[in-house]
Short mmCIF file of C-alpha atoms in Angstrom, two decimals:
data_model
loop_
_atom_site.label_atom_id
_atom_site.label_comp_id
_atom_site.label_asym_id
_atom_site.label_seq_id
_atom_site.Cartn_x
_atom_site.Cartn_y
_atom_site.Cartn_z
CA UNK E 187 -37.83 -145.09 -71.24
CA UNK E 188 -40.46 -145.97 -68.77
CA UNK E 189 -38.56 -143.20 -66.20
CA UNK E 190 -39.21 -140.64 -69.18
CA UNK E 191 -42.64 -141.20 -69.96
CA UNK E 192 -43.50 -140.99 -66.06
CA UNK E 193 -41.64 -137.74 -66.02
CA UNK E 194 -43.76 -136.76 -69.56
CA UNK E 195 -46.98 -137.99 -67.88
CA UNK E 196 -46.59 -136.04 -64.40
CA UNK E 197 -45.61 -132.72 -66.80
CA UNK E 198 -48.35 -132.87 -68.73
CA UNK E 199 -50.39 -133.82 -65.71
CA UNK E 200 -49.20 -130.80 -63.94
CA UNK E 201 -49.88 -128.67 -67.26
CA UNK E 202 -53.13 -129.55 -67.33
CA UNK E 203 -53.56 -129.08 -63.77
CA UNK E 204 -52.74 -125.42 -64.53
CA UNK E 205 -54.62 -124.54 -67.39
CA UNK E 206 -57.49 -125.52 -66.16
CA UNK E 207 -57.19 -123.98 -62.82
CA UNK E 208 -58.30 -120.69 -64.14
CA UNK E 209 -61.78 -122.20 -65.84
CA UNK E 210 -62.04 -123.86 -62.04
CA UNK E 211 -61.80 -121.32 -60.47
CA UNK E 212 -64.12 -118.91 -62.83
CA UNK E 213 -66.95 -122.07 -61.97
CA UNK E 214 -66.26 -121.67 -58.45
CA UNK E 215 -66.78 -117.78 -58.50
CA UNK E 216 -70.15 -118.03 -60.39
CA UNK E 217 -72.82 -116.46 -59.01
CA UNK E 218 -75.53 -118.90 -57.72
CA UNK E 219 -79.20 -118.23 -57.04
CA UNK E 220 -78.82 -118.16 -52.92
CA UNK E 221 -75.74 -115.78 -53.12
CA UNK E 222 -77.63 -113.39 -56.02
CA UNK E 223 -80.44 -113.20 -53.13
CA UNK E 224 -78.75 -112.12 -50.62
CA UNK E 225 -76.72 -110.14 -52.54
CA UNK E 226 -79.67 -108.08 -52.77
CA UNK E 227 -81.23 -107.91 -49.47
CA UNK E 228 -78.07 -106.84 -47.98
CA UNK E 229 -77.86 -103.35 -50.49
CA UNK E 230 -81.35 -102.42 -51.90
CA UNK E 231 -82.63 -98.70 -51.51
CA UNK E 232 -86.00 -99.79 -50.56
CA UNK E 233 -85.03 -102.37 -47.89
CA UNK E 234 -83.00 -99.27 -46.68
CA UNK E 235 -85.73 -97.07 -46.35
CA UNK E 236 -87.87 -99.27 -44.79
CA UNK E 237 -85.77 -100.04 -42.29
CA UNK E 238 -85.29 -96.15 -41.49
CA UNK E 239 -88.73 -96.03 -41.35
CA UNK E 240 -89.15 -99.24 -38.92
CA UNK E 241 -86.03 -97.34 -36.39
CA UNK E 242 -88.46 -93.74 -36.99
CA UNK E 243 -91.10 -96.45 -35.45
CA UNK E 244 -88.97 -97.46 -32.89
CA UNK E 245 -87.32 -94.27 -31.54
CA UNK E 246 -90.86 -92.90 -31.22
CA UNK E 247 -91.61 -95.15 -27.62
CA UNK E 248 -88.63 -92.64 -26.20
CA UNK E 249 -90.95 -89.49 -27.62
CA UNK E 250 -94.06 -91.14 -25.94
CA UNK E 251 -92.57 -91.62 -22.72
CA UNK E 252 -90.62 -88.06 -22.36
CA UNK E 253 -94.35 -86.17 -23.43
CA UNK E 254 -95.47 -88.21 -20.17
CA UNK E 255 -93.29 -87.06 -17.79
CA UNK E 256 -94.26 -83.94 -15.16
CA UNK E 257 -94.71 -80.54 -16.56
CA UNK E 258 -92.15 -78.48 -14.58
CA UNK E 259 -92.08 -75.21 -15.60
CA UNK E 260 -89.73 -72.14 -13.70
CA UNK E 261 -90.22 -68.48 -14.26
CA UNK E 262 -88.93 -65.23 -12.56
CA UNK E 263 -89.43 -61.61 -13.31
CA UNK E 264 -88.13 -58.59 -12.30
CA UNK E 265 -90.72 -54.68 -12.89
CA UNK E 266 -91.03 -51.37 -12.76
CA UNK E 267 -94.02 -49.06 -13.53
CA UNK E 268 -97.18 -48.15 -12.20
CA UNK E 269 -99.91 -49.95 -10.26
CA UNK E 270 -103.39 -48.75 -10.74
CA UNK E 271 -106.30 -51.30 -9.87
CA UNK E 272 -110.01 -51.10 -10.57
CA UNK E 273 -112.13 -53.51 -10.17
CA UNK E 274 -114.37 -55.34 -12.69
CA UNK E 275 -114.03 -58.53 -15.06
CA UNK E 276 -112.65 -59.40 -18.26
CA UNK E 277 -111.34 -62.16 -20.35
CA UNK E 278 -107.58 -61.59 -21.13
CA UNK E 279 -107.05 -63.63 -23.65
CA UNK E 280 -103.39 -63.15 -23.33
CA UNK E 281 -103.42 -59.53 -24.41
CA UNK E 282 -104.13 -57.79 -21.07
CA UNK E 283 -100.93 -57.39 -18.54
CA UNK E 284 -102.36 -58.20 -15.23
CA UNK E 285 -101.53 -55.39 -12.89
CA UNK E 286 -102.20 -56.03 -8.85
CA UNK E 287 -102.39 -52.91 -7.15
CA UNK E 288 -104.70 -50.56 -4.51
CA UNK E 289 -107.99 -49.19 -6.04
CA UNK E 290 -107.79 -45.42 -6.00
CA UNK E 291 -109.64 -42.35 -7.06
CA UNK E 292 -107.05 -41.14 -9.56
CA UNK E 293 -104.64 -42.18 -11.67
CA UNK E 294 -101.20 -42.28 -10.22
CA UNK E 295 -98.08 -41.71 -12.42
CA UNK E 296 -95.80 -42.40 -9.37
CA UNK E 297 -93.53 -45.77 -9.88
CA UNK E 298 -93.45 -48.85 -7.94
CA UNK E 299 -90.97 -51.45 -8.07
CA UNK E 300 -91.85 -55.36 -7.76
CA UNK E 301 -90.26 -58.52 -7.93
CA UNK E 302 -91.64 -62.39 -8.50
CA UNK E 303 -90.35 -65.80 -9.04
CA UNK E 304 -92.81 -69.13 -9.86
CA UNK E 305 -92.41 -72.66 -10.06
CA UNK E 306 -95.22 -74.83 -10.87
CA UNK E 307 -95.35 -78.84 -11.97
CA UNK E 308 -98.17 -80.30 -13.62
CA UNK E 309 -98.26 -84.09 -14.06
CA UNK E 310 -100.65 -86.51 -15.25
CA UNK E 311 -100.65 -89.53 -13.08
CA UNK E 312 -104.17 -91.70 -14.41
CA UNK E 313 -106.26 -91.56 -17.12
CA UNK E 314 -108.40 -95.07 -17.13
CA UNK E 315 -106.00 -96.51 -19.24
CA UNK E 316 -105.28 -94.21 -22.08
CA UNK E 317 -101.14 -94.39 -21.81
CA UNK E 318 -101.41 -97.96 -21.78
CA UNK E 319 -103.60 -97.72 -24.62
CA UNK E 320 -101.00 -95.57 -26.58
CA UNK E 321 -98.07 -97.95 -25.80
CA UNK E 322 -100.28 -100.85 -27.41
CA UNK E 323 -101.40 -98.72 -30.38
CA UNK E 324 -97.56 -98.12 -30.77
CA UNK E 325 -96.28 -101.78 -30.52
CA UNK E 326 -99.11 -102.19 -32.56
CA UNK E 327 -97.23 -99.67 -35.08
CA UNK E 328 -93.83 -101.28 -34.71
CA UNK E 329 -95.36 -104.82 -35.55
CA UNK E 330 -96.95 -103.37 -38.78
CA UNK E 331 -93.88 -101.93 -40.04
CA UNK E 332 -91.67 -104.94 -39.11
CA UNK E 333 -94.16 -106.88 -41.16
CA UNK E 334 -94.04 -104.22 -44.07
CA UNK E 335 -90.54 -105.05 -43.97
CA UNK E 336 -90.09 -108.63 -44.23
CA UNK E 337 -93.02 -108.48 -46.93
CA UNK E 338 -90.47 -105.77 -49.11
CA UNK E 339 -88.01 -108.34 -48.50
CA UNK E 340 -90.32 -111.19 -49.98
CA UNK E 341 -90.87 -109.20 -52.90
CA UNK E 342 -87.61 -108.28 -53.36
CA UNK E 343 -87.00 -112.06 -53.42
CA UNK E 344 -89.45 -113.00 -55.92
CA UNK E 345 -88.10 -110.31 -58.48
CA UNK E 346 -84.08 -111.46 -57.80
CA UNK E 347 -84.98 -114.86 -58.33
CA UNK E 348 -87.32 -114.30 -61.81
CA UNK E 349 -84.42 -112.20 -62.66
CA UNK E 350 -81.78 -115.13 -62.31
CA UNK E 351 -83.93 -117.48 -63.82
CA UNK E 352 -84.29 -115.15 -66.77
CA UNK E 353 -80.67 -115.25 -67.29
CA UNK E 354 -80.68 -119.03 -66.19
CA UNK E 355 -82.84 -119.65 -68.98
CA UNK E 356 -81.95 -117.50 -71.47
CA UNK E 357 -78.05 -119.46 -71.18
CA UNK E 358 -79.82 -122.46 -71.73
CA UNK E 359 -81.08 -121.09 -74.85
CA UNK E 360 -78.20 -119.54 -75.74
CA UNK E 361 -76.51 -123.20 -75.56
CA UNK E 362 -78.99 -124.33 -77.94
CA UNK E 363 -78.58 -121.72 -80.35
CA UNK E 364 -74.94 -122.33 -80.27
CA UNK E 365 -75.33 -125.75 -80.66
CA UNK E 366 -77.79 -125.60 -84.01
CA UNK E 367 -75.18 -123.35 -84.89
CA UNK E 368 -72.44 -125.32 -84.84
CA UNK E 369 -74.50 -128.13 -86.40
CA UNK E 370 -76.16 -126.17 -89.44
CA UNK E 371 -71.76 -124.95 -90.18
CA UNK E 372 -70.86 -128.61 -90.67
CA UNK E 373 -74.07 -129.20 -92.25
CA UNK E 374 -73.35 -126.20 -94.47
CA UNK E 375 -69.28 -126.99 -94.68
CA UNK E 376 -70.43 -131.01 -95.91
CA UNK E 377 -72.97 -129.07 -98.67
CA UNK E 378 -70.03 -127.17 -100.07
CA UNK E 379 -68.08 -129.53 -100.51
CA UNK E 380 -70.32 -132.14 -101.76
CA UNK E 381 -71.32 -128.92 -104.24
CA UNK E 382 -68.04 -128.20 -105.47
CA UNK E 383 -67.25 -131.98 -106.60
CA UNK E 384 -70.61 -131.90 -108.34
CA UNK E 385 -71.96 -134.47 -106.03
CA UNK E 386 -74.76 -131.83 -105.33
CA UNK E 387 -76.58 -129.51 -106.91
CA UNK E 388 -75.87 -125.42 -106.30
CA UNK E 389 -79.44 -125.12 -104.79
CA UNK E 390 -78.42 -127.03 -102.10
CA UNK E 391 -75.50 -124.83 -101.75
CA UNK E 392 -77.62 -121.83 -101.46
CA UNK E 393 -80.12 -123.62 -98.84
CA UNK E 394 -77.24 -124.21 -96.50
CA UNK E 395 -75.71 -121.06 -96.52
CA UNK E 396 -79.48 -119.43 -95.97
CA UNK E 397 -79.91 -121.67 -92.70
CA UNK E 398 -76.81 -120.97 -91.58
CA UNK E 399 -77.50 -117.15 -91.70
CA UNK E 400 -80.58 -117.82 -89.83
CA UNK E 401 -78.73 -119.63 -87.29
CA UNK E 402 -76.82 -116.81 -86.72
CA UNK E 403 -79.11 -114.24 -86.38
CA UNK E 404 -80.80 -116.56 -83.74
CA UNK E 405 -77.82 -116.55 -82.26
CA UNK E 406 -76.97 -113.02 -81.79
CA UNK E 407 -80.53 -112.39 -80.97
CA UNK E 408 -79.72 -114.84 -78.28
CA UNK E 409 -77.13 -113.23 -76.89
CA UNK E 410 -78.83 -109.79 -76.74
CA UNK E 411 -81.68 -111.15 -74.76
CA UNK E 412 -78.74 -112.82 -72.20
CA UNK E 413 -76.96 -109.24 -71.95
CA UNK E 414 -80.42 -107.60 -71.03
CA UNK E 415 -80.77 -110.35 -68.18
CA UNK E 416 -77.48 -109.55 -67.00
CA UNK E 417 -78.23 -106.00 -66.48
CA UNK E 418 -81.04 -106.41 -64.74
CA UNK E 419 -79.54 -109.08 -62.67
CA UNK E 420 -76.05 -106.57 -62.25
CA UNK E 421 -78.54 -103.72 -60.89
CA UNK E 422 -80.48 -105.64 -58.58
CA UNK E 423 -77.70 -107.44 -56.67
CA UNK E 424 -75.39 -104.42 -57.11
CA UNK E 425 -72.75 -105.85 -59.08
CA UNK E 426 -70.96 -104.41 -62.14
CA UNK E 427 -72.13 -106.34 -65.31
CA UNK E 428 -68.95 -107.54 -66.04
CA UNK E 429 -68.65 -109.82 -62.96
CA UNK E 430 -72.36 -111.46 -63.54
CA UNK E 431 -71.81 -114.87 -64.33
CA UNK E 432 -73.72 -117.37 -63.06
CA UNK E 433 -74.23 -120.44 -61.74
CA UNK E 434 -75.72 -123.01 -64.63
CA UNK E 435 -76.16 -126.01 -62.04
CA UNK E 436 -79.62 -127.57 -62.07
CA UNK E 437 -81.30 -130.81 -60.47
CA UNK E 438 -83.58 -132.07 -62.76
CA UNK E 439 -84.57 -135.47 -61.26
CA UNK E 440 -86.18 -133.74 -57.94
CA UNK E 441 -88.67 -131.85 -60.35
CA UNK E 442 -90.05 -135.69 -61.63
CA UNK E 443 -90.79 -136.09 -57.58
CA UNK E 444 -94.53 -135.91 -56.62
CA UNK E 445 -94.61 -132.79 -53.68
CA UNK E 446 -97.10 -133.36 -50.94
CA UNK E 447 -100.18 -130.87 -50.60
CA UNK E 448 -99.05 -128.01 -47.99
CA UNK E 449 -101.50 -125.19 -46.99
CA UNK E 450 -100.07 -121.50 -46.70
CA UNK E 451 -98.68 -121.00 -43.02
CA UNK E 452 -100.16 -118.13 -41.35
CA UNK E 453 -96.88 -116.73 -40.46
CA UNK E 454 -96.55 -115.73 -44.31
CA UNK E 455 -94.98 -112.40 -45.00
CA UNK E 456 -98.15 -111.61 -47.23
CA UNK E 457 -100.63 -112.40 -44.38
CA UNK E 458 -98.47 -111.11 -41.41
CA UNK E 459 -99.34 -107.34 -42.82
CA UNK E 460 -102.94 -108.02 -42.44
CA UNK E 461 -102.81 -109.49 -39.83
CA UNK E 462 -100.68 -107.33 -37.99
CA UNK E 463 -103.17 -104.03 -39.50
CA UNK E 464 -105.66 -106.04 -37.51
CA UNK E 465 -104.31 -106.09 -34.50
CA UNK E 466 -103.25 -102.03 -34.66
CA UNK E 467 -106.89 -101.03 -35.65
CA UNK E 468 -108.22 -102.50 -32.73
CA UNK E 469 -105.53 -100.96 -30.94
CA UNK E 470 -106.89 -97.49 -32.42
CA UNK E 471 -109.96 -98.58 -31.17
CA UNK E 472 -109.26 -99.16 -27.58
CA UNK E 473 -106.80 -95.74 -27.61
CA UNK E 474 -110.06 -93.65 -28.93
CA UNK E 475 -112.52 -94.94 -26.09
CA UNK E 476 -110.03 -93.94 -24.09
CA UNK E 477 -108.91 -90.94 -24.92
CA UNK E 478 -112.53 -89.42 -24.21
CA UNK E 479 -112.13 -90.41 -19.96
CA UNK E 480 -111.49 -87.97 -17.41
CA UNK E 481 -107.59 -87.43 -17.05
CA UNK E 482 -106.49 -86.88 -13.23
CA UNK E 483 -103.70 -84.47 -12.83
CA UNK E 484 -101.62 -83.06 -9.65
CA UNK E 485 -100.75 -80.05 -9.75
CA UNK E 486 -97.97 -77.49 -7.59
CA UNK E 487 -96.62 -74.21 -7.04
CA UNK E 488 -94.35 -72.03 -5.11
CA UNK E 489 -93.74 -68.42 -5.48
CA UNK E 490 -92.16 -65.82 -3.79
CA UNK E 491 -92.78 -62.42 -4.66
CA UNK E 492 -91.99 -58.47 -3.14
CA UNK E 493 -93.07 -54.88 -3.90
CA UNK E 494 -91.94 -51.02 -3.23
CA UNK E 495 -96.04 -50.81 -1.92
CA UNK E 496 -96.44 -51.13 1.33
CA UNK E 497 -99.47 -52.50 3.86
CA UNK E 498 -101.71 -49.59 3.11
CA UNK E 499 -100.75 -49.73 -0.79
CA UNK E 500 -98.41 -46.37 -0.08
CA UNK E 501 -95.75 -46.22 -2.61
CA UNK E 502 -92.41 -46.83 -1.01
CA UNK E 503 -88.54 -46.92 -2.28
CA UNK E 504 -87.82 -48.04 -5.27
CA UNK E 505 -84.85 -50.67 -4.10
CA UNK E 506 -86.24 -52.22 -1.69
CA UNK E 507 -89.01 -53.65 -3.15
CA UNK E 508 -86.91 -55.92 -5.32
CA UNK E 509 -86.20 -58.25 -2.55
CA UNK E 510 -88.89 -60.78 -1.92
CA UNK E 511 -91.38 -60.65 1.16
CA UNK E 512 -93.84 -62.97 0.64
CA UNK E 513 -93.67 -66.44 -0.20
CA UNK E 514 -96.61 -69.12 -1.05
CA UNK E 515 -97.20 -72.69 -1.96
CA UNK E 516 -100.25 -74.24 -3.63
CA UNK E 517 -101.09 -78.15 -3.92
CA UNK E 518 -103.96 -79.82 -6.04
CA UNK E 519 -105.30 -82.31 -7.76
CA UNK E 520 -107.99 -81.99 -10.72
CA UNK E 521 -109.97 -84.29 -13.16
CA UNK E 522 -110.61 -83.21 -16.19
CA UNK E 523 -112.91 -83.94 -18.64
CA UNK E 524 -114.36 -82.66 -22.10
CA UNK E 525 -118.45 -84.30 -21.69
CA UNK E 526 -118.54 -83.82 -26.00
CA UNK E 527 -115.54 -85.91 -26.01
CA UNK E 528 -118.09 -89.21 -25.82
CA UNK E 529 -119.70 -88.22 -29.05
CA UNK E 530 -116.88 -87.71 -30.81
CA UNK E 531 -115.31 -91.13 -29.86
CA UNK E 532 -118.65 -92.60 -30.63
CA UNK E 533 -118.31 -91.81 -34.20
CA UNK E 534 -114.69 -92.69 -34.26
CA UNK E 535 -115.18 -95.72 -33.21
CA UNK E 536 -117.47 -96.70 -35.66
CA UNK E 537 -115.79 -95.52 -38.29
CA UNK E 538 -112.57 -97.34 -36.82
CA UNK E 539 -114.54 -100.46 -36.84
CA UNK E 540 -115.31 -100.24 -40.29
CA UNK E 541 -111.33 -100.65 -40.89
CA UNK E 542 -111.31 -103.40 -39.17
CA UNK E 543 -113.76 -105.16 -40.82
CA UNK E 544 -111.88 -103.83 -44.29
CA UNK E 545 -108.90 -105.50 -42.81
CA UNK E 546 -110.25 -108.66 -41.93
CA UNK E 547 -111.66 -108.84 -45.44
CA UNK E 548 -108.83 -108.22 -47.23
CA UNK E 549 -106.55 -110.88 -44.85
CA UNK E 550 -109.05 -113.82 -45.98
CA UNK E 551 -108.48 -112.16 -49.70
CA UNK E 552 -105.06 -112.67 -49.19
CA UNK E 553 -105.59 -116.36 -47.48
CA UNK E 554 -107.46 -117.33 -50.44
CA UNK E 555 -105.26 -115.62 -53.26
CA UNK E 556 -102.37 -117.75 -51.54
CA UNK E 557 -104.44 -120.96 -51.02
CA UNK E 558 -105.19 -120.83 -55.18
CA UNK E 559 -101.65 -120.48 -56.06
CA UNK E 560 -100.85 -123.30 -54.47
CA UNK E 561 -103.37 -125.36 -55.33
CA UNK E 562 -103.03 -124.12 -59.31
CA UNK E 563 -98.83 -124.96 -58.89
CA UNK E 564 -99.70 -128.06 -58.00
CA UNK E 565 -102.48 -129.24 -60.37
CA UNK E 566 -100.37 -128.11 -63.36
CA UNK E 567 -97.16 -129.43 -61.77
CA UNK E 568 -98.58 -132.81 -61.54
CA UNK E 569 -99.16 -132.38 -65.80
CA UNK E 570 -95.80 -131.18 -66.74
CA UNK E 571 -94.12 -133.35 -64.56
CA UNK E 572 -95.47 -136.46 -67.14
CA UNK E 573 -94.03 -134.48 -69.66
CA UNK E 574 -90.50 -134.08 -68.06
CA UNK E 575 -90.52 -137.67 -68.33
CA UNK E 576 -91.54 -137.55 -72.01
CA UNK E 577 -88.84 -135.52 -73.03
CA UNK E 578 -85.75 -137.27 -73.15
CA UNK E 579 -87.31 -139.74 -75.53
CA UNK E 580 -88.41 -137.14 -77.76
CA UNK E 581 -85.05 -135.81 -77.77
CA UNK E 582 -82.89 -139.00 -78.08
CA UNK E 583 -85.55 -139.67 -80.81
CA UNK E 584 -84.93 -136.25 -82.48
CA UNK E 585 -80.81 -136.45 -82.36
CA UNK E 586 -80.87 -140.11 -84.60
CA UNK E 587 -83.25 -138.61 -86.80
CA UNK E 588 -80.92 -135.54 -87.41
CA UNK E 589 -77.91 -138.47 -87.17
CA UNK E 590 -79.87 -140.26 -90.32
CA UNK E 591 -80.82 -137.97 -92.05
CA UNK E 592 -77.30 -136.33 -92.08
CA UNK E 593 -76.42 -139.80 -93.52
CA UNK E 594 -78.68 -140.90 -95.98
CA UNK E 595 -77.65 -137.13 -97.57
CA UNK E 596 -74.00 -138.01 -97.57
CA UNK E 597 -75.03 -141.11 -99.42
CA UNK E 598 -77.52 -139.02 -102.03
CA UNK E 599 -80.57 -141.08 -100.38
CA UNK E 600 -82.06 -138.01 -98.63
CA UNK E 601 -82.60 -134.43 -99.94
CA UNK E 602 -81.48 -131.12 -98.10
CA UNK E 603 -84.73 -130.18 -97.15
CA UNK E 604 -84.99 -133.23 -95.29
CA UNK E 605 -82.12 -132.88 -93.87
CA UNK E 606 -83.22 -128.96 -92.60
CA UNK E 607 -86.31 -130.65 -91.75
CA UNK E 608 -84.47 -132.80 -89.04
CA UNK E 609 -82.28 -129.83 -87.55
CA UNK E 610 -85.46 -127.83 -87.49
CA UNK E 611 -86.62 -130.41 -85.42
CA UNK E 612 -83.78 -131.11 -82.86
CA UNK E 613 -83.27 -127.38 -82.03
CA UNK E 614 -87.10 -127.23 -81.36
CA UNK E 615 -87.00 -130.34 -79.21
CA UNK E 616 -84.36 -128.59 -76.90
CA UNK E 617 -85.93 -125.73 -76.89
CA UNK E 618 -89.24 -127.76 -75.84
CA UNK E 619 -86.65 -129.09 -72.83
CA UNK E 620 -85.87 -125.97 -71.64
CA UNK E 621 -89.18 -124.58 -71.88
CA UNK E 622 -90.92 -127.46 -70.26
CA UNK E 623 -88.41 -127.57 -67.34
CA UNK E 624 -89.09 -123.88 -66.78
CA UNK E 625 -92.59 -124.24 -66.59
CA UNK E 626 -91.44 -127.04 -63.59
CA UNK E 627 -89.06 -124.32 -62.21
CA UNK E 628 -91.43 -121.50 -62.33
CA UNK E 629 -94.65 -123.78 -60.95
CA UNK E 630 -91.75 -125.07 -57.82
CA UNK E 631 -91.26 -121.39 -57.44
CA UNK E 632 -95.18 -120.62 -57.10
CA UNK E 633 -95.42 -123.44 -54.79
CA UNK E 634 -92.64 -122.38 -52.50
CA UNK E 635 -93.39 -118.80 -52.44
CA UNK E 636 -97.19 -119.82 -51.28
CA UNK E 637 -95.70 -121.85 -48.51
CA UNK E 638 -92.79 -118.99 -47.74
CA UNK E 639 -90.48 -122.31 -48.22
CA UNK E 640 -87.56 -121.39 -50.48
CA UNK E 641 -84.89 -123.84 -49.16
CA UNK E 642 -86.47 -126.53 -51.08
CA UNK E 643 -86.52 -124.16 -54.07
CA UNK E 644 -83.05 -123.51 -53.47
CA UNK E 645 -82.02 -127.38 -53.57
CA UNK E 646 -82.46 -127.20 -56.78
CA UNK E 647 -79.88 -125.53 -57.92
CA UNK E 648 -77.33 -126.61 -55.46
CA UNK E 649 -74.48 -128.66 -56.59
#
C-alpha cells in the first residue's frame, strides 16, 4: 500500500504538472509593459518616416560636397556657313550666334568651314568662411532632426504606455466586476432558496434577482471597455488582437516609498529640440553673414580651333579648315562680389535673430512646463500615497461587513437591503483601490517622464 499511493501521488503529481503547463506557459507569454514598448518603436509608421527623413538629412553632406567641387566643363563643335563681320556692340543675351570673321564691303554668300574645341574649369577655392558655414548649418540640421526623432519616440512612449495601463486597469476592474458578480449569484442563489421555504419574503426574491442583473450589465460593460483597450493596444504594438494579453504583475509596496526631488535633465527629449533649433538658427546666422563676402574663384581654359579663311580673311577649301591651327590657354583668378549683398544680409540677420530669441523663449517654456510637472507629481504623490496606506483597512473593513451582514440575513437579523447595502459597499471599496493606485501609477508616470527616467517606472511592473 504505501508503494501504491507513492505511485498515485507521483501520477497525479505529474498530471498536474501537465495541466497546468499550458496556463504557465500562457503567463509566461503575456505581454508586459517593457516588451509592448518596444514592440512599438521597432514598427511604427511615424518612427519610419522620421527616420527617412533624418537619412534625407544625412545623405545631403554628399550633395554639399559634390556642388563644391571644380566646374569642368568640355565642349567641341564642328561649322559650316558664312562669315560676315561688322563691327559695333550689342548685348546677346543668348539669342545672337557670334560669328568671327573679316569686315567687308558686301555681303558674301561664299562658305567657310571652321572647327573648335574648349575646355574650361571653374572652381571656388575661398570664400571667408561660407562652406564652413554651410557644413555647420547642416550638422546643425542633422542634430535637429535626430532630436525630432528621439522626441517622436518619447511620445510614442507616453501613448503605448497610457494605452497598457488602460487595459491594465480596465482588467483590474474587470476582476472586480467579476467578483461582485460572483458574490451578488450566491447572494441571489441563498435569497431563493431562503424564498422558496418561506423563510423570506418574495420581495426579497425580486431584489436579488434585480442586483444580480445589474451586476451583469456592469459586467459586460466591463468587458467592452477591456476589448476597446485591446485594440488600441493590438494597433499600436502591431499585434493581432487575439494575441494581446497582458501582463497583470504590479508592485504596490514601492508606490508607499517617498521619491526624492529630481529636476528635469537638460538632455530631455522635449528640451533637446529646442535646444538643438538654437544652435541651427545661429548657424543660419553665421551662413547669411557669410554668404554676402567676396567668393575667390580660379578659373582655366584651353582651346584649339581652325578655319577654311586664311591670313588675309580669303576664303579657302572647304576640308581643310576642319583641322585645327591654332591653339590657346587662359589662366585666372577673380573675386567676386555682389556690394547689395550687405543689405540684404543685414535684414536677414535681424530677422534670423528674432528666431532665435523665439527659440530661446520657447526652450525656457518648455524648462518650466517640465519643472511643474514634476513638482505637481510629486506634491499630489506625497497625498495619495497616505491614502494607499489607508486602503487596505478600508477594504478588510468593508469584506467583514459584507461577511456580517451576509450572516445576520441567514439568521433573519438583517434585511436584504442591508445586505445590498454592504456589497454596494465592497465593490466600491475595490474600485476605490484600483482607482487610487492608478492615480499613484499615473503621478510615477508624470514624474518619470519629467525626468526621461522610465526604468524606475518600469520596476514596477516587473516580476
Amino acid at each position: 500500500m504505501p508503494h501504491a499511493a507513492r505511485l498515485l501521488t507521483i501520477w497525479m503529481c505529474a498530471i498536474s504538472g501537465l495541466v497546468g503547463l499550458p496556463t504557465r506557459l500562457q503567463a509566461q507569454q503575456r505581454l508586459t509593459l517593457e516588451e509592448a514598448v518596444a514592440a512599438t518603436l521597432a514598427q511604427y509608421p511615424t518612427l519610419a518616416a522620421r527616420q527617412s527623413a533624418l537619412g534625407a538629412l544625412r545623405a545631403n553632406s554628399q550633395i554639399l560636397a559634390d556642388n563644391r567641387l571644380p566646374n569642368v566643363r568640355v565642349h567641341s563643335q564642328t561649322n559650316i556657313g558664312t562669315a560676315n563681320g561688322l563691327s559695333g556692340s550689342y548685348f546677346s543675351l543668348g539669342l545672337i550666334v557670334p560669328t568671327s570673321g573679316a569686315r567687308r564691303a558686301d555681303n558674301q554668300a561664299d562658305l567657310a568651314t571652321g572647327n573648335i574645341a574648349l575646355a574650361s574649369a571653374d572652381w571656388e577655392v575661398y570664400n571667408f568662411g561660407r562652406f564652413a558655414a554651410e557644413n555647420q548649418l547642416l550638422r546643425a540640421d542633422i542634430a535637429v532632426g535626430e532630436a525630432g526623432l528621439e522626441r517622436e519616440r518619447f511620445g510614442l512612449r507616453q501613448t503605448v504606455i497610457s494605452s497598457f495601463l488602460d487595459l491594465f486597469w480596465t482588467e483590474q476592474n474587470l476582476q472586480i466586476e467579476q467578483r461582485n458578480l460572483a458574490r451578488v449569484d450566491t447572494v441571489h442563489r441563498i435569497i431563493a432558496n431562503l424564498v422558496r421555504n418561506g423563510i423570506k419574503p418574495g420581495l426579497d426574491s425580486s431584489l436579488a434577482r434585480a442586483a444580480l442583473s445589474r451586476a451583469r450589465l456592469a459586467y459586460l460593460r466591463m468587458q467592452e471597455e477591456r476589448q476597446r483597450a485591446r485594440v488600441q493596444l493590438a494597433t499600436l504594438t502591431g499585434r493581432p488582437i487575439d494575441q494581446i494579453e497582458i501582463d497583470t504583475a504590479l508592485r504596490v509596496d514601492p508606490l508607499l516609498i517617498p521619491l526624492a526631488d529630481p529636476e528635469p535633465v537638460s538632455a530631455h527629449p522635449l528640451l533637446q529640440v529646442q535646444q538643438r533649433l538654437i544652435t541651427r538658427q545661429v548657424a543660419e546666422v553665421d551662413l547669411i553673414r557669410k554668404s554676402a563676402l567676396p567668393r575667390v574663384t580660379l578659373l582655366g581654359a584651353t582651346w584649339a580651333r581652325g578655319s577654311s579663311l586664311d591670313v588675309d580673311n580669303n576664303y579657302g577649301p572647304l576640308l581643310p579648315g576642319l583641322s585645327y591651327s591654332r591653339t590657346n590657354y587662359l589662366l585666372g583668378v577673380a573675386a567676386t562680389a555682389n556690394l547689395m549683398d550687405f543689405r540684404r544680409a543685414t535684414s536677414r540677420v535681424r530677422l534670423q535673430q528674432f528666431r532665435v530669441e523665439e527659440a530661446r523663449n520657447q526652450l525656457m517654456v518648455a524648462q518650466l512646463q517640465l519643472q511643474n510637472t514634476l513638482g505637481i507629481a510629486n506634491a499630489r504623490l506625497a497625498v495619495v500615497q497616505n491614502q494607499l496606506a489607508e486602503l487596505p483597512n478600508a477594504l478588510r473593513s468593508a469584506r467583514e461587513a459584507y461577511t456580517q451582514r451576509l450572516s445576520l440575513y441567514n439568521n433573519g437579523l438583517e434585511t436584504v437591503l442591508s445586505l445590498t447595502d454592504a456589497l454596494t459597499l465592497l465593490t466600491a471599496v475595490e474600485k476605490e483601490v484600483v482607482q487610487t493606485r492608478a492615480q499613484a501609477v499615473q503621478l510615477r508616470l508624470q514624474r518619470a517622464q519629467a525626468t526621461d527616467n522610465l526604468d524606475e517606472f518600469y520596476s514596477l511592473f516587473r516580476r
